[in-house]
Short mmCIF file of C-alpha atoms in Angstrom, two decimals:
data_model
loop_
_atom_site.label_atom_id
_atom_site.label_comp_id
_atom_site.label_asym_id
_atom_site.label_seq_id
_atom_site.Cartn_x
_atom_site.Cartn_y
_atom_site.Cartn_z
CA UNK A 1 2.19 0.01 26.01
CA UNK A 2 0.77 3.12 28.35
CA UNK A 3 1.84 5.93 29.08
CA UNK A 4 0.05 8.64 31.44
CA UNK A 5 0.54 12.59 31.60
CA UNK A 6 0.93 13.71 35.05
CA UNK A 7 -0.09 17.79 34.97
CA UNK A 8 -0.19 19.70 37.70
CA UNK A 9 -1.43 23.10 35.97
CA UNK A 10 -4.97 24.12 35.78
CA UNK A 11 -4.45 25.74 33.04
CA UNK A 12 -5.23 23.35 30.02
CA UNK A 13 -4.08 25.48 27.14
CA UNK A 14 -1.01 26.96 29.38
CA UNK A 15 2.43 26.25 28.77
CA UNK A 16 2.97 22.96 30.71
CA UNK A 17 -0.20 21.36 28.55
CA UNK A 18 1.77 22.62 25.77
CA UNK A 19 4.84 21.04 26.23
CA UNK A 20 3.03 17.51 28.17
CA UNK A 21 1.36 17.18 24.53
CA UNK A 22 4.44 17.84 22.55
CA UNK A 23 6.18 15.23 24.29
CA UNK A 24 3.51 12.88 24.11
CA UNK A 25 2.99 14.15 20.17
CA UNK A 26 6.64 12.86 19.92
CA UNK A 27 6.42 9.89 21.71
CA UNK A 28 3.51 9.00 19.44
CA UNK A 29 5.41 10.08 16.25
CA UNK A 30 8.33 7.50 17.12
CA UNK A 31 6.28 4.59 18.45
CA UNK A 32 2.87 4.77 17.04
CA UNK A 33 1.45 1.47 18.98
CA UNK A 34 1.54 3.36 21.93
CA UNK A 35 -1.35 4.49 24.08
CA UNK A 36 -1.15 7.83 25.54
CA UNK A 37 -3.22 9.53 28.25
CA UNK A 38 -2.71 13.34 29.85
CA UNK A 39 -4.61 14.12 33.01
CA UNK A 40 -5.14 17.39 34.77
CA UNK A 41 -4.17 16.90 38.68
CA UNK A 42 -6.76 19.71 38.96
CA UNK A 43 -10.06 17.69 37.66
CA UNK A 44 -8.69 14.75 40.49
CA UNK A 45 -10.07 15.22 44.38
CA UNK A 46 -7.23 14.51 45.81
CA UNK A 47 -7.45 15.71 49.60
CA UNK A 48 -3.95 16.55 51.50
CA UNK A 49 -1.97 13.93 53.46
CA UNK A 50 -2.44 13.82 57.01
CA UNK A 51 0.51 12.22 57.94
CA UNK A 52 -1.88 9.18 59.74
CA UNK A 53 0.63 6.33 58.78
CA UNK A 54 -2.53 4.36 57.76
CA UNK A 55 -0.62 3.18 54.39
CA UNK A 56 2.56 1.69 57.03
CA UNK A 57 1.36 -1.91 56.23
CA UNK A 58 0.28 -1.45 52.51
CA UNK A 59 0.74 0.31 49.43
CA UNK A 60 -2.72 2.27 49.93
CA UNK A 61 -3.69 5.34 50.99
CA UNK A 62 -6.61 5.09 53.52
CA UNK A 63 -7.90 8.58 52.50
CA UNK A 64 -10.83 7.85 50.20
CA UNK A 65 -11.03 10.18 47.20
CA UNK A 66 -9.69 10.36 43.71
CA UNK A 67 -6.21 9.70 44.43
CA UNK A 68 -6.08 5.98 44.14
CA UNK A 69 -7.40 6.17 40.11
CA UNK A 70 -4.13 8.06 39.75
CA UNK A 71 -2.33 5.39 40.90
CA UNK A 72 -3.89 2.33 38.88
CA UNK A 73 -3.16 4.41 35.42
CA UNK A 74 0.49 4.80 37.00
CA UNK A 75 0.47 0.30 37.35
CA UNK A 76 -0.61 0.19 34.43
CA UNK A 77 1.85 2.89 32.97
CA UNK A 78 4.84 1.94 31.43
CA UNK A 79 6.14 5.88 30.85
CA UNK A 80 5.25 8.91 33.05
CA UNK A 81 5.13 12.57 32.22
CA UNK A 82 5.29 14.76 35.32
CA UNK A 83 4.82 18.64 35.01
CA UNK A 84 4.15 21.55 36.97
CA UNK A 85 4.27 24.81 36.06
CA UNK A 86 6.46 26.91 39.26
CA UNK A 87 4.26 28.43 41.50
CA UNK A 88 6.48 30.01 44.42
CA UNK A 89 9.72 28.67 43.44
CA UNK A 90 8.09 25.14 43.46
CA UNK A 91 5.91 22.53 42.22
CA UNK A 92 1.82 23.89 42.08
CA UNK A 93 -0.61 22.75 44.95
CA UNK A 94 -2.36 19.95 43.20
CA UNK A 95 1.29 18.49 42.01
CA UNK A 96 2.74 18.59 45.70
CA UNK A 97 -0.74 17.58 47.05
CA UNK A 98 -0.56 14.10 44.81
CA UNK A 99 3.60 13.73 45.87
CA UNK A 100 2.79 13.58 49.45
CA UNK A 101 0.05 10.97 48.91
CA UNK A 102 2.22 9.32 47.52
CA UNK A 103 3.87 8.35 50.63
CA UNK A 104 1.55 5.86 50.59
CA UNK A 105 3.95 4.05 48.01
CA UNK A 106 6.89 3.84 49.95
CA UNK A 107 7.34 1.15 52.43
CA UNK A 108 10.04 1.03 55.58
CA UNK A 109 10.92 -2.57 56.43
CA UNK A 110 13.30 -2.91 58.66
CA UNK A 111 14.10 0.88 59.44
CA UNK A 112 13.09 4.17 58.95
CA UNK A 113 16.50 4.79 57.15
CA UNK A 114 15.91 2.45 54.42
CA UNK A 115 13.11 2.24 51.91
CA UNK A 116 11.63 0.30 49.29
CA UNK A 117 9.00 1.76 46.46
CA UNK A 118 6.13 0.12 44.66
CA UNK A 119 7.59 0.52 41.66
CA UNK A 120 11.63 -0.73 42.40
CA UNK A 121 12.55 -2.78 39.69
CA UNK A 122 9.21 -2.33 37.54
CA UNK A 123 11.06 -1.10 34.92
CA UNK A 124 8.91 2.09 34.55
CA UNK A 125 10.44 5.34 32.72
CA UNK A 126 9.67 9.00 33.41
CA UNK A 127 10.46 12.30 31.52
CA UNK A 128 9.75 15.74 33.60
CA UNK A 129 8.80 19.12 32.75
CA UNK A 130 8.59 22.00 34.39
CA UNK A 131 7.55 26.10 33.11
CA UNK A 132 8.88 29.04 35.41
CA UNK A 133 7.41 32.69 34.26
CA UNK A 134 10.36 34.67 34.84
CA UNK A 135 13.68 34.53 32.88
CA UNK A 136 15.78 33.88 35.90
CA UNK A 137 16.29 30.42 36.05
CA UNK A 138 17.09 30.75 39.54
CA UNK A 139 13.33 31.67 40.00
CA UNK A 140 12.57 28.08 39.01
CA UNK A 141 13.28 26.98 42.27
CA UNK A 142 13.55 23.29 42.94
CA UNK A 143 10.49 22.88 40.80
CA UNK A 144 12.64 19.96 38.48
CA UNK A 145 14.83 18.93 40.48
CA UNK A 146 11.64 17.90 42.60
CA UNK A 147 9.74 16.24 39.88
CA UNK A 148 13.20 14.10 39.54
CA UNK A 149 13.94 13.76 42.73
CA UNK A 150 10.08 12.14 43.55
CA UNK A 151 10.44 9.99 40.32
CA UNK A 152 13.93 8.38 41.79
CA UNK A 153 12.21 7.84 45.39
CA UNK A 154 9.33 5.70 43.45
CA UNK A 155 11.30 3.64 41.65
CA UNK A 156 10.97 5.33 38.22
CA UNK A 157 13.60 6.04 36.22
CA UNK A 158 13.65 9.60 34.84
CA UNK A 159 15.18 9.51 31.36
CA UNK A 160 14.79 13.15 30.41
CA UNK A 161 13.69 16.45 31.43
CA UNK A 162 12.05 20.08 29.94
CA UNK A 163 13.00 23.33 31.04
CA UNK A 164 11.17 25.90 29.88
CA UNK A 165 12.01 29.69 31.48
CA UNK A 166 10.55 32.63 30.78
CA UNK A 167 6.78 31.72 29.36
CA UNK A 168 3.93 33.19 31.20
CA UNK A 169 1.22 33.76 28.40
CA UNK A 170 -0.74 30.70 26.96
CA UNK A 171 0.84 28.94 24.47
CA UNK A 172 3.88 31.38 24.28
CA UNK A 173 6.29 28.13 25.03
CA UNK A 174 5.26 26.84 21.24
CA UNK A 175 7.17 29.83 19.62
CA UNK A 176 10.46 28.93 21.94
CA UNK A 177 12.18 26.60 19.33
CA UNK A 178 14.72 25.53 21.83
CA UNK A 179 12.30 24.11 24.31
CA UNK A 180 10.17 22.14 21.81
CA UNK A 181 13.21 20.27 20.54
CA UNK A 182 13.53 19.84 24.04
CA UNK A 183 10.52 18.41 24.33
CA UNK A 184 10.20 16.36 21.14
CA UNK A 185 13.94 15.02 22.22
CA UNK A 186 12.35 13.98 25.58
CA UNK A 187 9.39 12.28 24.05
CA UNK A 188 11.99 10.18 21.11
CA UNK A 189 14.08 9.61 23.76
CA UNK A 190 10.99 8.00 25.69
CA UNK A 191 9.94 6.29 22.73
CA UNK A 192 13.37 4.85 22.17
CA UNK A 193 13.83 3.53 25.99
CA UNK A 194 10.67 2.10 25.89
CA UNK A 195 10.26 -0.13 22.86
CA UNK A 196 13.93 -1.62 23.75
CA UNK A 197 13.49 -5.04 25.35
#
């Protein structure tokens, strides 16, 4: 069983690689045979989408750079962490930059009204997390509901989600009590959906 770390911060000691390794520290904790990978969007060349329709008669992108290793650790995934710090109200650059490749995963068969994922009916599971610096939550934008929202269009359910408001300095989300149960919730939670048949 796999399960891959989706992160779009740069920062790899921030706040969102805080809380992706909790998670995946939980996840661990509860199911111990599992394998567990977290990857930095940031470290990936993954060029923008160029709205070419070149993926209309396949699930691949035609643009040739990083972005298709992303997607053979999500096949091979069972579980998904996504997380993204909130840069402008929003997901980061890398984190939108891999979403709208991933148009390339969505088919339209009969209609452009109607679509079908790669991953409908695969069975996959997702958990989401997502850091905003100020205390408003408002500032937090659609930063979650995003991450959510692009896990439903693929076909993956999301099972649970982390909030975390108010954390700008490095680490500082560690010392918030509240959103590491949050996060070790998410990852048992994960663990539990998972290892049911």
């Amino acid at each position: 069983m796999q399960v891959t770390a989706l992160v779009g911060s740069r920062r790899k000691n921030g706040n969102t690689a805080f809380i992706s390794r909790k998670i995946l520290e939980a996840l661990r904790t509860a199911l111990p045979s599992v394998e567990t990978e977290l990857l930095f969007l940031g470290d990936f060349d993954i060029r923008a989408c160029t709205g070419c329709e070149g993926c209309r008669t396949g699930w691949d992108c035609v643009i040739r750079d990083d972005y298709a290793a992303i997607v053979s650790r999500i096949d091979a995934a069972d579980g998904l962490i996504l997380a993204s710090p909130t840069y402008w109200y929003s997901v980061t650059s890398d984190m939108k930059r891999f979403i709208d490749r991933s148009y390339s995963l969505i088919q339209y068969p009969a209609s452009r009204r109607e679509w079908i994922s790669k991953y409908s009916g695969a069975g996959k599971l997702c958990v989401t997390a997502a850091v905003c610096e100020q205390h408003d939550e408002s500032m937090m934008g659609n930063t979650l509901s995003l991450l959510n929202d692009f896990s439903r269009d693929l076909g993956i359910e999301a099972v649970a989600s982390v909030k975390a408001i108010g954390h700008f300095d490095a680490g500082s989300v560690g010392g918030d009590s509240a959103v590491m149960e949050q996060a070790k919730r998410a990852g048992r939670l994960l663990a539990e959906r998972l290892d049911t048949p």
